[in-house]
mmCIF file of C-alpha atoms (C1' of nucleotides) in Angstrom:
data_model
loop_
_atom_site.group_PDB
_atom_site.id
_atom_site.type_symbol
_atom_site.label_atom_id
_atom_site.label_comp_id
_atom_site.label_asym_id
_atom_site.label_seq_id
_atom_site.Cartn_x
_atom_site.Cartn_y
_atom_site.Cartn_z
ATOM 1 C CA UNK A 1 -4.078 48.875 10.588
ATOM 2 C CA UNK A 2 -5.719 46.118 8.556
ATOM 3 C CA UNK A 3 -7.736 46.542 5.426
ATOM 4 C CA UNK A 4 -11.106 48.215 5.849
ATOM 5 C CA UNK A 5 -14.005 45.934 6.638
ATOM 6 C CA UNK A 6 -16.063 44.655 3.735
ATOM 7 C CA UNK A 7 -19.059 46.142 5.503
ATOM 8 C CA UNK A 8 -17.466 49.534 5.984
ATOM 9 C CA UNK A 9 -18.750 50.956 2.726
ATOM 10 C CA UNK A 10 -20.169 50.032 -0.641
ATOM 11 C CA UNK A 11 -16.772 50.165 -2.354
ATOM 12 C CA UNK A 12 -15.436 47.441 -0.095
ATOM 13 C CA UNK A 13 -18.620 45.424 -0.355
ATOM 14 C CA UNK A 14 -18.545 45.266 -4.148
ATOM 15 C CA UNK A 15 -14.859 44.391 -4.333
ATOM 16 C CA UNK A 16 -15.856 40.735 -4.114
ATOM 17 C CA UNK A 17 -16.978 39.370 -7.506
ATOM 18 C CA UNK A 18 -19.620 37.052 -6.155
ATOM 19 C CA UNK A 19 -21.250 39.907 -4.338
ATOM 20 C CA UNK A 20 -21.409 41.837 -7.582
ATOM 21 C CA UNK A 21 -22.926 38.766 -9.149
ATOM 22 C CA UNK A 22 -25.617 38.653 -6.477
ATOM 23 C CA UNK A 23 -26.357 42.331 -7.003
ATOM 24 C CA UNK A 24 -26.705 41.542 -10.680
ATOM 25 C CA UNK A 25 -29.269 38.856 -9.960
ATOM 26 C CA UNK A 26 -31.353 41.131 -7.782
ATOM 27 C CA UNK A 27 -31.247 43.885 -10.367
ATOM 28 C CA UNK A 28 -34.346 42.536 -12.046
ATOM 29 C CA UNK A 29 -36.299 44.088 -9.207
ATOM 30 C CA UNK A 30 -37.623 40.777 -7.979
ATOM 31 C CA UNK A 31 -37.378 39.288 -4.514
ATOM 32 C CA UNK A 32 -35.004 36.345 -4.364
ATOM 33 C CA UNK A 33 -34.970 33.664 -1.717
ATOM 34 C CA UNK A 34 -31.575 32.500 -0.494
ATOM 35 C CA UNK A 35 -32.149 29.148 -2.153
ATOM 36 C CA UNK A 36 -32.809 30.813 -5.481
ATOM 37 C CA UNK A 37 -29.585 32.777 -5.176
ATOM 38 C CA UNK A 38 -27.714 29.629 -4.210
ATOM 39 C CA UNK A 39 -29.006 27.900 -7.318
ATOM 40 C CA UNK A 40 -28.225 30.821 -9.581
ATOM 41 C CA UNK A 41 -24.642 31.397 -8.511
ATOM 42 C CA UNK A 42 -22.966 28.124 -7.815
ATOM 43 C CA UNK A 43 -21.898 28.394 -4.255
ATOM 44 C CA UNK A 44 -22.806 26.693 -0.967
ATOM 45 C CA UNK A 45 -25.634 28.166 1.029
ATOM 46 C CA UNK A 46 -23.581 29.331 4.030
ATOM 47 C CA UNK A 47 -21.266 31.286 1.754
ATOM 48 C CA UNK A 48 -24.211 32.911 0.031
ATOM 49 C CA UNK A 49 -25.811 33.803 3.356
ATOM 50 C CA UNK A 50 -22.560 35.445 4.409
ATOM 51 C CA UNK A 51 -22.334 37.490 1.235
ATOM 52 C CA UNK A 52 -25.936 38.547 1.618
ATOM 53 C CA UNK A 53 -25.196 39.597 5.175
ATOM 54 C CA UNK A 54 -22.374 41.841 3.953
ATOM 55 C CA UNK A 55 -24.600 43.366 1.295
ATOM 56 C CA UNK A 56 -27.324 43.934 3.840
ATOM 57 C CA UNK A 57 -24.888 45.534 6.268
ATOM 58 C CA UNK A 58 -23.973 48.195 3.723
ATOM 59 C CA UNK A 59 -27.632 48.614 2.846
ATOM 60 C CA UNK A 60 -27.481 47.639 -0.806
ATOM 61 C CA UNK A 61 -29.965 44.840 -0.227
ATOM 62 C CA UNK A 62 -32.783 44.410 2.220
ATOM 63 C CA UNK A 63 -34.790 41.385 3.371
ATOM 64 C CA UNK A 64 -38.382 40.470 3.839
ATOM 65 C CA UNK A 65 -39.499 37.457 5.825
ATOM 66 C CA UNK A 66 -41.916 35.114 4.117
ATOM 67 C CA UNK A 67 -42.556 31.998 6.158
ATOM 68 C CA UNK A 68 -39.358 30.093 6.375
ATOM 69 C CA UNK A 69 -37.873 31.980 3.495
ATOM 70 C CA UNK A 70 -35.993 35.253 3.448
ATOM 71 C CA UNK A 71 -36.565 37.293 0.336
ATOM 72 C CA UNK A 72 -33.758 39.636 -0.582
ATOM 73 C CA UNK A 73 -34.150 42.620 -2.856
ATOM 74 C CA UNK A 74 -31.930 45.363 -4.173
ATOM 75 C CA UNK A 75 -31.663 48.939 -2.929
ATOM 76 C CA UNK A 76 -29.905 50.254 -6.010
ATOM 77 C CA UNK A 77 -29.541 53.837 -4.835
ATOM 78 C CA UNK A 78 -26.808 52.679 -2.457
ATOM 79 C CA UNK A 79 -24.683 52.117 -5.568
ATOM 80 C CA UNK A 80 -24.972 55.776 -6.467
ATOM 81 C CA UNK A 81 -21.744 56.836 -4.703
ATOM 82 C CA UNK A 82 -19.836 54.374 -6.875
ATOM 83 C CA UNK A 83 -21.482 55.729 -9.968
ATOM 84 C CA UNK A 84 -20.909 59.313 -8.910
ATOM 85 C CA UNK A 85 -17.259 58.619 -8.200
ATOM 86 C CA UNK A 86 -16.449 56.870 -11.450
ATOM 87 C CA UNK A 87 -18.629 58.879 -13.820
ATOM 88 C CA UNK A 88 -16.309 61.881 -14.204
ATOM 89 C CA UNK A 89 -13.556 59.628 -15.504
ATOM 90 C CA UNK A 90 -15.722 58.460 -18.364
ATOM 91 C CA UNK A 91 -14.991 61.714 -20.098
ATOM 92 C CA UNK A 92 -11.258 61.058 -19.898
ATOM 93 C CA UNK A 93 -11.247 57.829 -21.835
ATOM 94 C CA UNK A 94 -13.953 59.164 -24.099
ATOM 95 C CA UNK A 95 -11.797 62.085 -25.159
ATOM 96 C CA UNK A 96 -8.799 59.819 -25.443
ATOM 97 C CA UNK A 97 -10.668 57.473 -27.746
ATOM 98 C CA UNK A 98 -12.024 60.466 -29.579
ATOM 99 C CA UNK A 99 -8.472 61.687 -30.091
ATOM 100 C CA UNK A 100 -7.334 58.342 -31.471
ATOM 101 C CA UNK A 101 -10.347 58.194 -33.716
ATOM 102 C CA UNK A 102 -9.704 61.715 -34.967
ATOM 103 C CA UNK A 103 -6.101 60.865 -35.721
ATOM 104 C CA UNK A 104 -7.170 57.761 -37.611
ATOM 105 C CA UNK A 105 -9.601 59.787 -39.645
ATOM 106 C CA UNK A 106 -6.944 62.366 -40.419
ATOM 107 C CA UNK A 107 -4.619 59.686 -41.698
ATOM 108 C CA UNK A 108 -7.391 58.233 -43.805
ATOM 109 C CA UNK A 109 -8.027 61.680 -45.226
ATOM 110 C CA UNK A 110 -4.327 62.105 -45.991
ATOM 111 C CA UNK A 111 -4.246 58.800 -47.790
ATOM 112 C CA UNK A 112 -7.324 59.797 -49.741
ATOM 113 C CA UNK A 113 -5.622 63.014 -50.814
ATOM 114 C CA UNK A 114 -2.563 61.182 -52.090
ATOM 115 C CA UNK A 115 -4.634 59.062 -54.432
ATOM 116 C CA UNK B 1 -9.497 31.408 1.198
ATOM 117 C CA UNK B 2 -8.509 34.932 2.183
ATOM 118 C CA UNK B 3 -9.815 38.112 0.673
ATOM 119 C CA UNK B 4 -8.708 38.854 -2.868
ATOM 120 C CA UNK B 5 -5.520 40.838 -3.218
ATOM 121 C CA UNK B 6 -5.839 44.594 -3.611
ATOM 122 C CA UNK B 7 -3.832 44.190 -6.787
ATOM 123 C CA UNK B 8 -6.080 41.473 -8.172
ATOM 124 C CA UNK B 9 -8.374 43.866 -10.002
ATOM 125 C CA UNK B 10 -9.488 47.459 -10.192
ATOM 126 C CA UNK B 11 -12.475 46.885 -7.903
ATOM 127 C CA UNK B 12 -10.203 45.794 -5.082
ATOM 128 C CA UNK B 13 -7.711 48.539 -5.784
ATOM 129 C CA UNK B 14 -10.271 51.329 -5.488
ATOM 130 C CA UNK B 15 -11.820 49.954 -2.310
ATOM 131 C CA UNK B 16 -9.273 51.962 -0.341
ATOM 132 C CA UNK B 17 -10.312 55.629 0.011
ATOM 133 C CA UNK B 18 -6.833 57.067 -0.177
ATOM 134 C CA UNK B 19 -6.243 55.299 -3.453
ATOM 135 C CA UNK B 20 -9.398 56.870 -4.833
ATOM 136 C CA UNK B 21 -8.082 60.170 -3.581
ATOM 137 C CA UNK B 22 -4.818 59.668 -5.446
ATOM 138 C CA UNK B 23 -6.702 58.783 -8.607
ATOM 139 C CA UNK B 24 -8.649 61.997 -8.129
ATOM 140 C CA UNK B 25 -5.443 63.990 -7.966
ATOM 141 C CA UNK B 26 -4.065 62.473 -11.132
ATOM 142 C CA UNK B 27 -7.313 63.049 -12.967
ATOM 143 C CA UNK B 28 -6.167 66.487 -14.056
ATOM 144 C CA UNK B 29 -4.016 64.724 -16.630
ATOM 145 C CA UNK B 30 -0.785 66.017 -15.160
ATOM 146 C CA UNK B 31 2.224 64.041 -14.034
ATOM 147 C CA UNK B 32 2.630 64.026 -10.275
ATOM 148 C CA UNK B 33 5.832 63.288 -8.403
ATOM 149 C CA UNK B 34 5.526 61.168 -5.275
ATOM 150 C CA UNK B 35 6.415 64.163 -3.167
ATOM 151 C CA UNK B 36 3.606 66.172 -4.696
ATOM 152 C CA UNK B 37 1.151 63.408 -3.943
ATOM 153 C CA UNK B 38 2.484 63.152 -0.397
ATOM 154 C CA UNK B 39 1.917 66.858 0.095
ATOM 155 C CA UNK B 40 -1.561 66.780 -1.409
ATOM 156 C CA UNK B 41 -2.947 63.895 0.577
ATOM 157 C CA UNK B 42 -1.631 63.992 4.093
ATOM 158 C CA UNK B 43 0.119 60.725 4.486
ATOM 159 C CA UNK B 44 3.703 59.555 4.978
ATOM 160 C CA UNK B 45 5.758 58.900 1.899
ATOM 161 C CA UNK B 46 6.167 55.129 2.328
ATOM 162 C CA UNK B 47 2.416 54.712 2.597
ATOM 163 C CA UNK B 48 1.894 56.773 -0.551
ATOM 164 C CA UNK B 49 4.525 54.778 -2.413
ATOM 165 C CA UNK B 50 2.737 51.602 -1.425
ATOM 166 C CA UNK B 51 -0.612 52.876 -2.625
ATOM 167 C CA UNK B 52 0.935 53.980 -5.885
ATOM 168 C CA UNK B 53 2.450 50.527 -6.282
ATOM 169 C CA UNK B 54 -0.984 48.959 -5.938
ATOM 170 C CA UNK B 55 -2.464 51.361 -8.472
ATOM 171 C CA UNK B 56 0.384 50.652 -10.839
ATOM 172 C CA UNK B 57 -0.038 46.913 -10.416
ATOM 173 C CA UNK B 58 -3.626 47.090 -11.636
ATOM 174 C CA UNK B 59 -2.568 49.441 -14.404
ATOM 175 C CA UNK B 60 -4.646 52.455 -13.463
ATOM 176 C CA UNK B 61 -1.513 54.567 -13.156
ATOM 177 C CA UNK B 62 1.838 54.452 -14.861
ATOM 178 C CA UNK B 63 5.214 56.010 -14.085
ATOM 179 C CA UNK B 64 7.866 57.921 -15.901
ATOM 180 C CA UNK B 65 11.354 58.400 -14.549
ATOM 181 C CA UNK B 66 12.632 61.951 -14.433
ATOM 182 C CA UNK B 67 15.952 62.189 -12.668
ATOM 183 C CA UNK B 68 15.462 61.162 -9.098
ATOM 184 C CA UNK B 69 11.755 61.705 -9.352
ATOM 185 C CA UNK B 70 9.052 59.309 -10.442
ATOM 186 C CA UNK B 71 6.165 60.971 -12.211
ATOM 187 C CA UNK B 72 2.884 59.143 -11.963
ATOM 188 C CA UNK B 73 -0.026 59.657 -14.313
ATOM 189 C CA UNK B 74 -3.485 58.224 -14.733
ATOM 190 C CA UNK B 75 -4.611 55.578 -17.202
ATOM 191 C CA UNK B 76 -8.310 56.315 -16.840
ATOM 192 C CA UNK B 77 -9.539 53.657 -19.233
ATOM 193 C CA UNK B 78 -8.708 51.045 -16.606
ATOM 194 C CA UNK B 79 -11.634 52.443 -14.632
ATOM 195 C CA UNK B 80 -13.994 51.586 -17.455
ATOM 196 C CA UNK B 81 -14.980 48.168 -16.063
ATOM 197 C CA UNK B 82 -16.163 49.869 -12.889
ATOM 198 C CA UNK B 83 -18.153 52.343 -14.891
ATOM 199 C CA UNK B 84 -19.576 49.651 -17.119
ATOM 200 C CA UNK B 85 -20.592 47.582 -14.143
ATOM 201 C CA UNK B 86 -22.332 50.310 -12.207
ATOM 202 C CA UNK B 87 -23.883 52.245 -15.064
ATOM 203 C CA UNK B 88 -26.896 49.957 -15.663
ATOM 204 C CA UNK B 89 -28.023 50.486 -12.070
ATOM 205 C CA UNK B 90 -28.285 54.218 -12.604
ATOM 206 C CA UNK B 91 -31.535 53.620 -14.425
ATOM 207 C CA UNK B 92 -32.946 51.817 -11.387
ATOM 208 C CA UNK B 93 -32.635 54.678 -8.968
ATOM 209 C CA UNK B 94 -33.558 57.073 -11.721
ATOM 210 C CA UNK B 95 -36.823 55.284 -12.370
ATOM 211 C CA UNK B 96 -37.411 54.961 -8.670
ATOM 212 C CA UNK B 97 -37.021 58.683 -8.242
ATOM 213 C CA UNK B 98 -39.145 59.152 -11.306
ATOM 214 C CA UNK B 99 -41.817 56.976 -9.754
ATOM 215 C CA UNK B 100 -41.802 59.009 -6.551
ATOM 216 C CA UNK B 101 -41.993 62.169 -8.555
ATOM 217 C CA UNK B 102 -44.865 60.808 -10.613
ATOM 218 C CA UNK B 103 -46.745 59.857 -7.486
ATOM 219 C CA UNK B 104 -46.200 63.293 -6.024
ATOM 220 C CA UNK B 105 -47.516 64.852 -9.188
ATOM 221 C CA UNK B 106 -50.550 62.588 -9.148
ATOM 222 C CA UNK B 107 -51.365 63.627 -5.610
ATOM 223 C CA UNK B 108 -50.960 67.252 -6.541
ATOM 224 C CA UNK B 109 -53.322 66.703 -9.452
ATOM 225 C CA UNK B 110 -55.838 65.024 -7.142
ATOM 226 C CA UNK B 111 -55.682 67.920 -4.753
ATOM 227 C CA UNK B 112 -56.139 70.310 -7.633
ATOM 228 C CA UNK B 113 -59.260 68.423 -8.723
ATOM 229 C CA UNK B 114 -60.812 68.607 -5.245
ATOM 230 C CA UNK B 115 -60.576 72.380 -5.222
ATOM 231 C "C1'" DT C 1 -43.808 16.384 19.019
ATOM 232 C "C1'" DT C 2 -41.308 15.004 15.447
ATOM 233 C "C1'" DG C 3 -39.461 15.786 11.199
ATOM 234 C "C1'" DA C 4 -38.276 18.344 7.162
ATOM 235 C "C1'" DC C 5 -36.950 22.401 5.071
ATOM 236 C "C1'" DA C 6 -34.800 27.253 4.803
ATOM 237 C "C1'" DT C 7 -31.462 30.029 6.523
ATOM 238 C "C1'" DA C 8 -28.003 31.821 9.806
ATOM 239 C "C1'" DT C 9 -24.088 31.263 12.816
ATOM 240 C "C1'" DT C 10 -19.869 29.481 14.661
ATOM 241 C "C1'" DC C 11 -15.366 27.636 14.424
ATOM 242 C "C1'" DC C 12 -11.416 26.816 11.674
ATOM 243 C "C1'" DA C 13 -7.074 27.647 8.797
ATOM 244 C "C1'" DA C 14 -4.713 30.322 5.543
ATOM 245 C "C1'" DT C 15 -3.730 34.691 3.854
ATOM 246 C "C1'" DA C 16 -2.984 39.438 3.088
ATOM 247 C "C1'" DA C 17 -3.898 44.206 4.206
ATOM 248 C "C1'" DC C 18 -2.652 48.449 6.511
ATOM 249 C "C1'" DG C 19 0.304 51.985 8.949
ATOM 250 C "C1'" DG C 20 4.672 52.742 11.148
ATOM 251 C "C1'" DA C 21 9.483 52.626 11.577
ATOM 252 C "C1'" DA C 22 13.674 51.758 9.776
ATOM 253 C "C1'" DT C 23 16.382 51.239 6.040
ATOM 254 C "C1'" DA C 24 17.822 50.514 1.312
ATOM 255 C "C1'" DC C 25 18.366 52.149 -3.334
ATOM 256 C "C1'" DG C 26 19.214 55.543 -6.874
ATOM 257 C "C1'" DA C 27 20.354 59.964 -8.832
ATOM 258 C "C1'" DT C 28 22.331 64.438 -8.569
ATOM 259 C "C1'" DA C 29 25.412 67.987 -6.749
ATOM 260 C "C1'" DC C 30 29.349 69.395 -4.466
ATOM 261 C "C1'" DG D 1 33.513 60.016 -3.029
ATOM 262 C "C1'" DT D 2 30.274 62.008 0.169
ATOM 263 C "C1'" DA D 3 26.185 64.176 1.266
ATOM 264 C "C1'" DT D 4 21.548 64.901 0.096
ATOM 265 C "C1'" DC D 5 17.268 64.409 -1.874
ATOM 266 C "C1'" DG D 6 13.467 61.401 -3.747
ATOM 267 C "C1'" DT D 7 11.525 57.109 -3.621
ATOM 268 C "C1'" DA D 8 10.986 52.103 -2.765
ATOM 269 C "C1'" DT D 9 11.315 48.124 0.161
ATOM 270 C "C1'" DT D 10 11.332 45.337 4.273
ATOM 271 C "C1'" DC D 11 9.854 43.967 8.703
ATOM 272 C "C1'" DC D 12 6.446 44.233 12.216
ATOM 273 C "C1'" DG D 13 1.913 43.716 14.757
ATOM 274 C "C1'" DT D 14 -2.945 43.836 14.425
ATOM 275 C "C1'" DT D 15 -6.977 42.529 12.243
ATOM 276 C "C1'" DA D 16 -10.568 40.773 8.796
ATOM 277 C "C1'" DT D 17 -11.509 37.994 5.239
ATOM 278 C "C1'" DT D 18 -12.592 33.828 2.695
ATOM 279 C "C1'" DG D 19 -14.520 28.997 2.002
ATOM 280 C "C1'" DG D 20 -15.578 24.804 4.378
ATOM 281 C "C1'" DA D 21 -17.678 21.978 7.722
ATOM 282 C "C1'" DA D 22 -20.578 21.489 11.284
ATOM 283 C "C1'" DT D 23 -24.218 23.030 13.777
ATOM 284 C "C1'" DA D 24 -27.785 26.089 15.436
ATOM 285 C "C1'" DT D 25 -32.159 28.604 14.772
ATOM 286 C "C1'" DG D 26 -36.598 29.071 12.997
ATOM 287 C "C1'" DT D 27 -40.859 27.813 10.575
ATOM 288 C "C1'" DC D 28 -44.185 24.864 8.971
ATOM 289 C "C1'" DA D 29 -46.697 20.362 8.414
ATOM 290 C "C1'" DA D 30 -48.215 15.890 9.686
#
DNA sequence: TTGACATATTCCAATAACGGAATACGATAC
DNA sequence: GTATCGTATTCCGTTATTGGAATATGTCAA
């Protein structure tokens, strides 16, 4: 069994850095033509069109026709599963950092006592 | 150019659902032997060992030897880049929901005025 | 209708994933 | 040392991906 398709879910779609970059561009809420995306990220037009097709397949972007242009825009809510999955772990490194910080403060307090 | 390696970064590593599942298991902060993981997720041992190897390669888990067992545990901070990347988008679907809510409230207010 | 522009699609080559099966390695116990 | 348990590794076949190049499709304007 090969690796899951890039279009099989949002986790596979965003594994590719340039696709995350495109999502980042569209995050300003504006509609972007393919040419604009091509100019922003430095990559040939066919490659960009392919990445956009993957993003569209998983639903994280959608298109609007405008004459000869295609205007892509973000559907951010499709990223929610990623957020929901990773959010709980935030607490783990938070508490770990908190623990380190606490220990550092304790040592500082000990040093202060000695003097 | 082929797809990026699953071990090339955390985004590629977590694209595979069973690897996310394993991360979920280890999120209780305990050390898990391979056998325990095998029993928890239903999957043959070699497959689990391979997934663990990928997770270890990107650093999101680490191992400790204990006799003939290998005890794996989570290094949650490696997930931080994923969290950091996706977090800003939260606001987008939040405001979108907020906008819908606002509109609903406006309509309710309009209806209230008519009566 | 011809041409120019915007975008999508197709074909290619190279690469790596995944599960499965078999097997190898390593540690303990007898 | 031999058996056994726990785990890792190797080999296999199938399949998708990626960028690149070339080309096709579609839309508008002159």
